[in-house]
Amino acid sequence: MKRNKEAANETIHKLIEIARHHFTEYGFADASTEDIVHEAELTRGALYHHFGSKKGLFQAVLGAVQNDVAQRLEAEAGKSEDMWEQLLLGCRAFVSAAVEPRNSRILLIDGPAVLGWEVWRELDEQNSMRLLRGQLQMMQEHGLLRPVPVEAMTHFLSGALNESALWIAQMPDSSQSLEETMTVMTLFLQGYRE
């Protein structure tokens, strides 16, 4: 029984990784499930058994991308002991990861368009937004953040980061645009410093 579960998990992981490549290269609309299962050396039945549909597979891929971005955010923020620096490092990591070619089309364009904002936000809530909220709560508990509603600030900052990522992804010099974004973000956040 354990081997069957391991085999199923391997199949799921393989399909997600291959589909991630196809959704990145071709977008959701032009990615072919036939090509995905062929490359995975599986049948369409395996795809539909595990994910139900192409959209279900895409949702799993988006979840994996969201999870990867959150892990990167957490790792970057963890490079400092200073809570303000952790917040800024996490913001930078989120935007940097979101605009990478491996992530941007899935995360910023097709994710909301294919799954709708509600599902997209739910996945964001479980990953990056959860970490942002936790950081802000911790900072407020330590007296480092002015007494503002953490939930409102979480949504406000998350929206600003997502919009910044969309803007940066379209700019010819994403490095410069990232630096400009972080300058604005740093100045903005200083207004909430206690």
XYZ file of N, CA, C and O in Angstrom:
776
model
N 0.823 -1.198 0.000
C 0.000 0.000 0.000
C 0.864 1.259 0.000
O 0.568 2.205 -0.708
N 1.954 1.243 0.810
C 2.829 2.396 0.885
C 3.479 2.660 -0.477
O 3.625 3.797 -0.892
N 3.860 1.595 -1.170
C 4.481 1.740 -2.488
C 3.509 2.378 -3.485
O 3.906 3.203 -4.300
N 2.225 2.005 -3.410
C 1.229 2.590 -4.305
C 1.111 4.097 -4.076
O 0.993 4.864 -5.021
N 1.138 4.487 -2.800
C 1.046 5.912 -2.471
C 2.293 6.649 -2.960
O 2.204 7.752 -3.490
N 3.466 6.039 -2.795
C 4.708 6.648 -3.279
C 4.685 6.788 -4.791
O 5.090 7.817 -5.330
N 4.204 5.752 -5.475
C 4.118 5.802 -6.938
C 3.152 6.901 -7.384
O 3.433 7.641 -8.340
N 2.042 7.030 -6.690
C 1.066 8.080 -7.022
C 1.679 9.457 -6.803
O 1.520 10.356 -7.638
N 2.399 9.629 -5.697
C 3.049 10.910 -5.418
C 4.115 11.242 -6.462
O 4.261 12.392 -6.854
N 4.854 10.229 -6.901
C 5.855 10.431 -7.957
C 5.185 10.864 -9.252
O 5.663 11.772 -9.947
N 4.064 10.227 -9.588
C 3.321 10.575 -10.798
C 2.817 12.011 -10.719
O 2.950 12.789 -11.669
N 2.253 12.375 -9.575
C 1.733 13.728 -9.377
C 2.856 14.750 -9.515
O 2.724 15.743 -10.240
N 3.972 14.488 -8.848
C 5.113 15.411 -8.904
C 5.629 15.546 -10.336
O 5.915 16.653 -10.805
N 5.750 14.436 -11.028
C 6.237 14.438 -12.408
C 5.309 15.250 -13.315
O 5.759 16.074 -14.111
N 4.016 15.032 -13.193
C 3.056 15.774 -14.006
C 3.107 17.267 -13.706
O 3.061 18.095 -14.624
N 3.212 17.624 -12.449
C 3.275 19.041 -12.069
C 4.517 19.700 -12.649
O 4.448 20.799 -13.208
N 5.671 19.046 -12.545
C 6.913 19.635 -13.055
C 6.886 19.792 -14.570
O 7.270 20.838 -15.106
N 6.427 18.778 -15.260
C 6.359 18.854 -16.725
C 5.314 19.881 -17.152
O 5.552 20.688 -18.052
N 4.170 19.878 -16.489
C 3.116 20.843 -16.818
C 3.594 22.263 -16.527
O 3.282 23.190 -17.287
N 4.347 22.445 -15.474
C 4.862 23.780 -15.145
C 5.690 24.308 -16.308
O 5.564 25.470 -16.698
N 6.524 23.466 -16.860
C 7.331 23.868 -18.015
C 6.428 24.233 -19.203
O 6.627 25.274 -19.841
N 5.443 23.407 -19.497
C 4.552 23.657 -20.629
C 3.701 24.913 -20.424
O 3.534 25.703 -21.356
N 3.179 25.105 -19.204
C 2.382 26.306 -18.939
C 3.250 27.565 -18.999
O 2.779 28.630 -19.400
N 4.511 27.451 -18.619
C 5.434 28.584 -18.699
C 5.731 28.921 -20.155
O 5.713 30.083 -20.551
N 6.024 27.893 -20.932
C 6.409 28.101 -22.334
C 5.254 28.529 -23.227
O 5.415 29.381 -24.089
N 4.102 27.910 -23.056
C 3.004 28.092 -24.003
C 1.783 28.801 -23.422
O 0.880 29.162 -24.170
N 1.746 28.972 -22.115
C 0.553 29.526 -21.485
C -0.498 28.442 -21.332
O -0.424 27.379 -21.962
N -1.468 28.711 -20.479
C -2.504 27.710 -20.217
C -3.253 27.328 -21.485
O -3.438 26.155 -21.784
N -3.671 28.325 -22.262
C -4.517 28.064 -23.435
C -3.820 27.197 -24.478
O -4.457 26.329 -25.082
N -2.523 27.402 -24.671
C -1.814 26.691 -25.732
C -1.040 25.469 -25.255
O -0.455 24.761 -26.077
N -0.995 25.233 -23.961
C -0.337 24.024 -23.457
C -1.226 22.823 -23.756
O -2.432 22.859 -23.521
N -0.631 21.790 -24.276
C -1.372 20.597 -24.676
C -1.243 19.495 -23.622
O -0.124 19.094 -23.288
N -2.378 19.034 -23.117
C -2.321 17.927 -22.150
C -1.739 16.681 -22.808
O -1.063 15.896 -22.150
N -1.978 16.523 -24.105
C -1.417 15.378 -24.833
C 0.108 15.417 -24.795
O 0.765 14.408 -24.563
N 0.681 16.603 -25.012
C 2.138 16.751 -24.961
C 2.668 16.535 -23.546
O 3.736 15.942 -23.356
N 1.932 17.018 -22.563
C 2.357 16.867 -21.164
C 2.406 15.392 -20.785
O 3.415 14.911 -20.255
N 1.338 14.645 -21.050
C 1.332 13.223 -20.667
C 2.315 12.421 -21.502
O 2.917 11.465 -21.006
N 2.515 12.822 -22.753
C 3.490 12.128 -23.601
C 4.894 12.289 -23.012
O 5.647 11.316 -22.899
N 5.250 13.517 -22.659
C 6.570 13.771 -22.072
C 6.737 13.054 -20.732
O 7.823 12.590 -20.396
N 5.653 12.950 -19.987
C 5.697 12.268 -18.684
C 5.650 10.750 -18.828
O 5.789 10.034 -17.836
N 5.431 10.288 -20.066
C 5.291 8.855 -20.345
C 4.153 8.251 -19.538
O 4.268 7.184 -18.943
N 3.040 8.988 -19.555
C 1.839 8.570 -18.847
C 0.651 8.662 -19.809
O 0.783 9.138 -20.937
N -0.485 8.246 -19.335
C -1.702 8.337 -20.143
C -2.513 9.553 -19.707
O -2.328 10.078 -18.600
N -3.432 9.963 -20.558
C -4.346 11.047 -20.184
C -5.165 10.622 -18.962
O -5.529 11.451 -18.139
N -5.427 9.332 -18.880
C -6.182 8.821 -17.736
C -5.498 9.122 -16.416
O -6.154 9.441 -15.422
N -4.165 9.032 -16.403
C -3.415 9.339 -15.173
C -3.587 10.806 -14.802
O -3.801 11.144 -13.633
N -3.498 11.673 -15.815
C -3.673 13.105 -15.558
C -5.061 13.369 -14.984
O -5.200 14.047 -13.967
N -6.081 12.825 -15.634
C -7.454 13.088 -15.189
C -7.757 12.401 -13.863
O -8.541 12.917 -13.063
N -7.114 11.267 -13.609
C -7.311 10.586 -12.319
C -6.800 11.462 -11.164
O -7.454 11.583 -10.132
N -5.647 12.042 -11.354
C -5.027 12.818 -10.265
C -5.515 14.259 -10.186
O -5.531 14.847 -9.100
N -5.885 14.855 -11.323
C -6.204 16.285 -11.331
C -7.607 16.616 -11.838
O -8.042 17.754 -11.702
N -8.272 15.677 -12.438
C -9.640 15.893 -12.889
C -9.774 16.581 -14.232
O -10.687 16.300 -14.999
N -8.863 17.500 -14.523
C -8.944 18.271 -15.766
C -7.631 19.021 -15.961
O -6.780 19.077 -15.068
N -7.512 19.647 -17.110
C -6.355 20.513 -17.382
C -6.336 21.667 -16.373
O -5.281 22.040 -15.858
N -7.507 22.204 -16.087
C -7.612 23.297 -15.116
C -7.182 22.832 -13.723
O -6.511 23.561 -12.991
N -7.554 21.610 -13.358
C -7.131 21.056 -12.073
C -5.620 20.899 -12.002
O -5.000 21.160 -10.965
N -5.024 20.460 -13.113
C -3.563 20.350 -13.183
C -2.941 21.737 -13.059
O -1.967 21.918 -12.325
N -3.508 22.699 -13.748
C -2.983 24.065 -13.671
C -3.057 24.602 -12.245
O -2.124 25.239 -11.761
N -4.155 24.314 -11.551
C -4.284 24.778 -10.168
C -3.198 24.157 -9.290
O -2.633 24.828 -8.435
N -2.889 22.894 -9.524
C -1.815 22.238 -8.771
C -0.464 22.872 -9.096
O 0.375 23.064 -8.206
N -0.258 23.214 -10.356
C 0.985 23.876 -10.757
C 1.078 25.253 -10.103
O 2.117 25.617 -9.543
N 0.008 26.015 -10.151
C 0.000 27.329 -9.509
C 0.268 27.195 -8.009
O 1.036 27.976 -7.434
N -0.327 26.193 -7.376
C -0.062 25.951 -5.961
C 1.407 25.667 -5.704
O 1.984 26.152 -4.725
N 2.028 24.899 -6.597
C 3.456 24.594 -6.460
C 4.300 25.861 -6.633
O 5.269 26.075 -5.898
N 3.921 26.703 -7.594
C 4.643 27.959 -7.809
C 4.492 28.851 -6.579
O 5.476 29.399 -6.075
N 3.262 28.985 -6.085
C 3.019 29.804 -4.887
C 3.849 29.291 -3.704
O 4.435 30.072 -2.956
N 3.894 27.983 -3.550
C 4.658 27.370 -2.467
C 6.157 27.635 -2.624
O 6.847 27.970 -1.662
N 6.669 27.499 -3.848
C 8.090 27.783 -4.100
C 8.433 29.231 -3.773
O 9.462 29.513 -3.162
N 7.568 30.145 -4.201
C 7.794 31.566 -3.938
C 7.794 31.819 -2.422
O 8.657 32.531 -1.900
N 6.851 31.217 -1.712
C 6.780 31.399 -0.255
C 8.025 30.847 0.436
O 8.553 31.476 1.370
N 8.515 29.711 -0.016
C 9.726 29.149 0.578
C 10.931 30.049 0.348
O 11.763 30.254 1.236
N 10.999 30.611 -0.838
C 12.102 31.524 -1.152
C 12.004 32.790 -0.303
O 13.000 33.273 0.232
N 10.797 33.308 -0.169
C 10.551 34.494 0.644
C 11.007 34.235 2.081
O 11.718 35.044 2.678
N 10.614 33.103 2.609
C 10.961 32.740 3.988
C 12.479 32.590 4.154
O 13.049 33.059 5.139
N 13.116 31.964 3.183
C 14.565 31.768 3.255
C 15.305 33.103 3.206
O 16.250 33.329 3.985
N 14.875 33.998 2.323
C 15.532 35.304 2.209
C 15.319 36.139 3.465
O 16.254 36.757 3.961
N 14.092 36.162 3.967
C 13.805 36.934 5.184
C 14.598 36.398 6.366
O 15.013 37.165 7.241
N 14.826 35.093 6.373
C 15.556 34.460 7.467
C 17.041 34.774 7.495
O 17.742 34.379 8.420
N 17.526 35.515 6.514
C 18.946 35.862 6.471
C 19.305 37.005 7.421
O 20.469 37.349 7.560
N 18.293 37.586 8.049
C 18.541 38.693 8.982
C 17.816 38.423 10.298
O 16.779 37.769 10.321
N 18.359 38.974 11.355
C 17.721 38.907 12.672
C 16.841 40.137 12.911
O 15.982 40.130 13.771
N 17.086 41.199 12.148
C 16.349 42.442 12.285
C 14.983 42.304 11.610
O 14.900 41.997 10.415
N 13.900 42.542 12.334
C 12.561 42.312 11.795
C 12.198 43.240 10.640
O 11.479 42.840 9.729
N 12.682 44.481 10.683
C 12.416 45.390 9.561
C 13.146 44.913 8.311
O 12.604 44.934 7.211
N 14.367 44.499 8.494
C 15.129 43.988 7.352
C 14.509 42.691 6.827
O 14.463 42.464 5.619
N 14.005 41.863 7.726
C 13.312 40.641 7.302
C 12.121 40.975 6.403
O 11.908 40.330 5.379
N 11.355 41.994 6.807
C 10.192 42.401 6.017
C 10.619 42.855 4.620
O 10.043 42.432 3.615
N 11.648 43.693 4.559
C 12.109 44.190 3.263
C 12.728 43.083 2.414
O 12.487 43.015 1.205
N 13.489 42.209 3.032
C 14.065 41.075 2.296
C 12.963 40.165 1.757
O 13.056 39.671 0.631
N 11.933 39.955 2.560
C 10.810 39.130 2.118
C 10.058 39.765 0.963
O 9.691 39.090 0.000
N 9.844 41.077 1.044
C 9.169 41.792 -0.050
C 9.981 41.688 -1.335
O 9.444 41.410 -2.410
N 11.281 41.912 -1.228
C 12.162 41.817 -2.401
C 12.137 40.395 -2.959
O 12.050 40.207 -4.181
N 12.213 39.414 -2.105
C 12.220 38.020 -2.560
C 10.928 37.672 -3.283
O 10.945 36.984 -4.316
N 9.800 38.159 -2.759
C 8.526 37.881 -3.410
C 8.511 38.446 -4.825
O 8.203 37.755 -5.791
N 8.838 39.731 -4.944
C 8.782 40.379 -6.256
C 9.802 39.755 -7.204
O 9.489 39.477 -8.364
N 11.006 39.497 -6.724
C 12.038 38.882 -7.566
C 11.590 37.522 -8.092
O 11.765 37.212 -9.268
N 11.029 36.720 -7.204
C 10.579 35.384 -7.608
C 9.386 35.459 -8.549
O 9.290 34.699 -9.512
N 8.476 36.385 -8.278
C 7.264 36.498 -9.092
C 7.565 36.873 -10.538
O 6.858 36.449 -11.448
N 8.613 37.662 -10.769
C 8.910 38.114 -12.132
C 9.840 37.185 -12.898
O 10.083 37.404 -14.084
N 10.337 36.159 -12.254
C 11.179 35.200 -12.980
C 10.358 34.512 -14.061
O 9.197 34.167 -13.832
N 10.955 34.301 -15.229
C 10.217 33.667 -16.330
C 9.558 32.342 -15.942
O 8.465 32.041 -16.410
N 10.183 31.586 -15.075
C 9.640 30.293 -14.646
C 8.329 30.459 -13.867
O 7.540 29.536 -13.771
N 8.105 31.650 -13.316
C 6.945 31.882 -12.456
C 5.936 32.897 -12.993
O 4.740 32.765 -12.742
N 6.409 33.927 -13.671
C 5.558 35.097 -13.943
C 4.290 34.794 -14.724
O 3.219 35.266 -14.357
N 4.399 34.038 -15.790
C 3.199 33.785 -16.601
C 2.150 33.007 -15.805
O 0.962 33.321 -15.838
N 2.610 32.007 -15.082
C 1.693 31.173 -14.295
C 1.117 31.974 -13.128
O -0.089 31.982 -12.906
N 1.979 32.660 -12.407
C 1.584 33.348 -11.179
C 0.807 34.639 -11.437
O -0.213 34.886 -10.792
N 1.288 35.447 -12.370
C 0.737 36.783 -12.531
C -0.321 36.916 -13.624
O -1.192 37.766 -13.527
N -0.228 36.102 -14.657
C -1.125 36.283 -15.800
C -2.187 35.180 -15.862
O -3.382 35.434 -15.712
N -1.737 33.941 -16.077
C -2.702 32.859 -16.264
C -3.409 32.460 -14.962
O -4.570 32.083 -14.993
N -2.717 32.551 -13.841
C -3.324 32.142 -12.567
C -4.660 32.814 -12.308
O -5.690 32.143 -12.205
N -4.680 34.146 -12.242
C -5.958 34.822 -12.002
C -6.940 34.665 -13.162
O -8.144 34.551 -12.958
N -6.420 34.640 -14.392
C -7.307 34.556 -15.562
C -7.978 33.188 -15.674
O -9.166 33.093 -15.972
N -7.232 32.131 -15.419
C -7.748 30.770 -15.596
C -8.597 30.337 -14.401
O -9.681 29.771 -14.562
N -8.103 30.607 -13.209
C -8.770 30.104 -12.002
C -9.711 31.126 -11.361
O -10.516 30.769 -10.513
N -9.577 32.380 -11.750
C -10.369 33.431 -11.131
C -9.641 33.985 -9.912
O -8.808 33.320 -9.306
N -9.977 35.226 -9.579
C -9.299 35.891 -8.467
C -9.518 35.196 -7.139
O -8.628 35.170 -6.287
N -10.691 34.648 -6.939
C -10.990 34.031 -5.647
C -10.060 32.854 -5.350
O -9.479 32.763 -4.268
N -9.906 31.953 -6.315
C -9.018 30.792 -6.139
C -7.573 31.264 -6.066
O -6.793 30.799 -5.227
N -7.207 32.199 -6.948
C -5.839 32.716 -6.959
C -5.484 33.327 -5.600
O -4.432 33.058 -5.041
N -6.399 34.134 -5.058
C -6.139 34.780 -3.764
C -6.077 33.759 -2.634
O -5.322 33.932 -1.684
N -6.892 32.722 -2.724
C -6.857 31.671 -1.697
C -5.482 31.011 -1.656
O -4.929 30.793 -0.579
N -4.907 30.735 -2.828
C -3.563 30.152 -2.875
C -2.525 31.146 -2.366
O -1.602 30.767 -1.641
N -2.667 32.409 -2.715
C -1.762 33.447 -2.231
C -1.872 33.560 -0.710
O -0.870 33.692 -0.008
N -3.100 33.488 -0.209
C -3.361 33.569 1.230
C -2.638 32.447 1.993
O -2.108 32.659 3.075
N -2.602 31.268 1.413
C -1.988 30.108 2.060
C -0.463 30.168 2.039
O 0.191 29.442 2.780
N 0.087 31.013 1.197
C 1.535 31.031 1.015
C 2.133 32.383 1.387
O 2.344 32.659 2.554
N 2.393 33.227 0.414
C 3.104 34.487 0.664
C 2.361 35.415 1.613
O 2.957 36.016 2.506
N 1.054 35.544 1.436
C 0.293 36.454 2.285
C 0.294 35.982 3.747
O 0.364 36.809 4.660
N 0.266 34.705 3.954
C 0.329 34.144 5.309
C 1.638 34.554 5.990
O 1.664 34.955 7.163
N 2.731 34.480 5.240
C 4.034 34.856 5.793
C 4.111 36.357 6.065
O 4.656 36.782 7.086
N 3.578 37.150 5.159
C 3.560 38.604 5.341
C 2.762 38.972 6.588
O 3.221 39.763 7.422
N 1.585 38.391 6.738
C 0.749 38.652 7.913
C 1.492 38.279 9.201
O 1.503 39.033 10.174
N 2.127 37.129 9.187
C 2.873 36.675 10.358
C 3.993 37.627 10.735
O 4.204 37.921 11.917
N 4.698 38.123 9.725
C 5.790 39.072 9.976
C 5.257 40.369 10.570
O 5.799 40.882 11.549
N 4.189 40.886 9.998
C 3.612 42.135 10.503
C 3.079 41.970 11.929
O 3.270 42.853 12.771
N 2.436 40.856 12.206
C 1.938 40.602 13.577
C 3.082 40.538 14.566
O 3.019 41.121 15.651
N 4.145 39.835 14.176
C 5.300 39.708 15.058
C 5.935 41.088 15.309
O 6.288 41.417 16.449
N 6.025 41.888 14.272
C 6.606 43.222 14.431
C 5.737 44.090 15.330
O 6.258 44.833 16.169
N 4.439 43.979 15.178
C 3.539 44.767 16.023
C 3.636 44.313 17.483
O 3.676 45.140 18.394
N 3.712 43.014 17.704
C 3.841 42.472 19.065
C 5.132 42.928 19.740
O 5.192 43.072 20.957
N 6.168 43.157 18.939
C 7.452 43.609 19.483
C 7.561 45.143 19.525
O 8.628 45.687 19.796
N 6.463 45.826 19.219
C 6.450 47.278 19.294
C 7.233 47.968 18.191
O 7.668 49.108 18.355
N 7.437 47.276 17.069
C 8.204 47.847 15.964
C 7.330 48.469 14.884
O 7.818 49.157 14.001
N 6.048 48.222 14.965
C 5.110 48.671 13.941
C 4.021 49.505 14.613
O 3.502 49.120 15.663
N 3.691 50.617 14.023
C 2.615 51.444 14.569
C 1.344 50.605 14.718
O 1.154 49.622 13.995
N 0.462 51.010 15.610
C -0.764 50.241 15.817
C -1.761 50.434 14.662
O -2.646 51.275 14.726
N -1.549 49.649 13.624
C -2.458 49.655 12.474
C -3.119 48.278 12.396
O -2.579 47.302 12.915
N -4.282 48.184 11.759
C -4.911 46.874 11.592
C -4.027 45.989 10.697
O -3.808 46.304 9.526
N -3.498 44.927 11.257
C -2.558 44.056 10.543
C -3.206 43.433 9.311
O -2.573 43.327 8.259
N -4.462 43.044 9.427
C -5.127 42.408 8.284
C -5.225 43.377 7.108
O -4.938 43.017 5.959
N -5.603 44.620 7.377
C -5.691 45.614 6.314
C -4.319 45.885 5.708
O -4.177 45.985 4.480
N -3.310 45.997 6.548
C -1.959 46.259 6.046
C -1.445 45.083 5.230
O -0.766 45.271 4.214
N -1.763 43.882 5.654
C -1.347 42.689 4.910
C -1.912 42.726 3.496
O -1.185 42.526 2.522
N -3.205 42.990 3.383
C -3.830 43.030 2.062
C -3.309 44.199 1.233
O -3.093 44.066 0.020
N -3.097 45.332 1.877
C -2.584 46.501 1.183
C -1.195 46.233 0.609
O -0.933 46.484 -0.570
N -0.292 45.711 1.435
C 1.069 45.425 0.984
C 1.093 44.308 -0.056
O 1.842 44.384 -1.033
N 0.281 43.291 0.158
C 0.228 42.193 -0.804
C -0.213 42.707 -2.176
O 0.365 42.350 -3.209
N -1.221 43.558 -2.186
C -1.677 44.147 -3.441
C -0.591 44.985 -4.099
O -0.390 44.917 -5.320
N 0.117 45.763 -3.298
C 1.198 46.597 -3.836
C 2.315 45.726 -4.414
O 2.858 46.029 -5.486
N 2.633 44.650 -3.738
C 3.684 43.753 -4.224
C 3.262 43.050 -5.514
O 4.064 42.934 -6.450
N 2.022 42.604 -5.559
C 1.539 41.944 -6.775
C 1.516 42.906 -7.952
O 1.928 42.557 -9.061
N 1.030 44.117 -7.729
C 0.991 45.112 -8.805
C 2.408 45.490 -9.232
O 2.683 45.654 -10.432
N 3.309 45.613 -8.283
C 4.708 45.911 -8.611
C 5.309 44.803 -9.460
O 6.025 45.071 -10.432
N 5.018 43.566 -9.106
C 5.540 42.433 -9.877
C 5.009 42.469 -11.310
O 5.765 42.234 -12.268
N 3.728 42.772 -11.479
C 3.161 42.882 -12.825
C 3.868 43.974 -13.629
O 4.188 43.794 -14.813
N 4.114 45.101 -12.997
C 4.791 46.215 -13.658
C 6.227 45.843 -14.027
O 6.663 46.040 -15.165
N 6.962 45.293 -13.071
C 8.359 44.929 -13.306
C 8.479 43.901 -14.424
O 9.380 43.982 -15.263
N 7.572 42.947 -14.461
C 7.619 41.891 -15.482
C 7.491 42.467 -16.896
O 7.953 41.848 -17.852
N 6.905 43.635 -17.019
C 6.718 44.244 -18.341
C 7.830 45.222 -18.715
O 7.881 45.694 -19.852
N 8.687 45.531 -17.792
C 9.715 46.534 -18.043
C 10.944 45.913 -18.714
O 11.307 44.772 -18.423
N 11.597 46.674 -19.608
C 12.781 46.136 -20.295
C 13.956 45.895 -19.351
O 14.744 44.987 -19.570
N 14.073 46.700 -18.298
C 15.153 46.515 -17.332
C 14.532 46.174 -15.978
O 14.264 47.047 -15.156
N 14.297 44.883 -15.767
C 13.618 44.467 -14.540
C 14.472 44.722 -13.295
O 13.936 44.979 -12.229
N 15.791 44.693 -13.435
C 16.661 44.954 -12.273
C 16.474 46.384 -11.767
O 16.332 46.610 -10.568
N 16.485 47.332 -12.686
C 16.297 48.734 -12.297
C 14.901 48.940 -11.717
O 14.732 49.633 -10.714
N 13.900 48.327 -12.346
C 12.523 48.468 -11.870
C 12.351 47.864 -10.484
O 11.625 48.400 -9.656
N 13.038 46.761 -10.215
C 12.999 46.151 -8.887
C 13.612 47.095 -7.859
O 13.052 47.287 -6.771
N 14.739 47.709 -8.202
C 15.386 48.639 -7.269
C 14.487 49.844 -7.004
O 14.376 50.307 -5.866
N 13.839 50.360 -8.042
C 12.921 51.484 -7.866
C 11.751 51.092 -6.960
O 11.347 51.866 -6.080
N 11.235 49.897 -7.174
C 10.134 49.396 -6.341
C 10.559 49.292 -4.890
O 9.821 49.695 -3.979
N 11.742 48.762 -4.648
C 12.204 48.595 -3.268
C 12.493 49.936 -2.604
O 12.300 50.088 -1.403
N 12.924 50.935 -3.380
C 13.113 52.284 -2.826
C 11.778 52.827 -2.335
O 11.665 53.340 -1.214
N 10.756 52.702 -3.180
C 9.421 53.178 -2.807
C 8.881 52.389 -1.616
O 8.339 52.968 -0.660
N 9.035 51.061 -1.646
C 8.537 50.211 -0.562
C 9.213 50.563 0.760
O 8.557 50.660 1.798
N 10.516 50.786 0.730
C 11.257 51.133 1.947
C 10.773 52.458 2.520
O 10.516 52.577 3.722
N 10.641 53.458 1.653
C 10.160 54.767 2.113
C 8.742 54.674 2.659
O 8.413 55.272 3.687
N 7.899 53.921 1.974
C 6.517 53.749 2.429
C 6.481 53.088 3.814
O 5.804 53.572 4.724
N 7.217 52.009 3.977
C 7.167 51.257 5.233
C 7.762 52.045 6.404
O 7.360 51.848 7.546
N 8.686 52.951 6.127
C 9.271 53.765 7.207
C 8.197 54.588 7.927
O 8.337 54.883 9.108
N 7.137 54.906 7.227
C 6.047 55.660 7.843
C 5.287 54.858 8.896
O 4.534 55.437 9.682
N 5.481 53.559 8.916
C 4.795 52.693 9.890
C 5.740 52.214 10.994
O 5.337 51.448 11.861
N 6.956 52.723 10.958
C 7.941 52.302 11.942
C 7.657 52.964 13.268
O 7.429 54.173 13.347
N 7.648 52.196 14.325
C 7.391 52.720 15.684
C 8.683 53.030 16.370
O 9.684 52.386 16.170
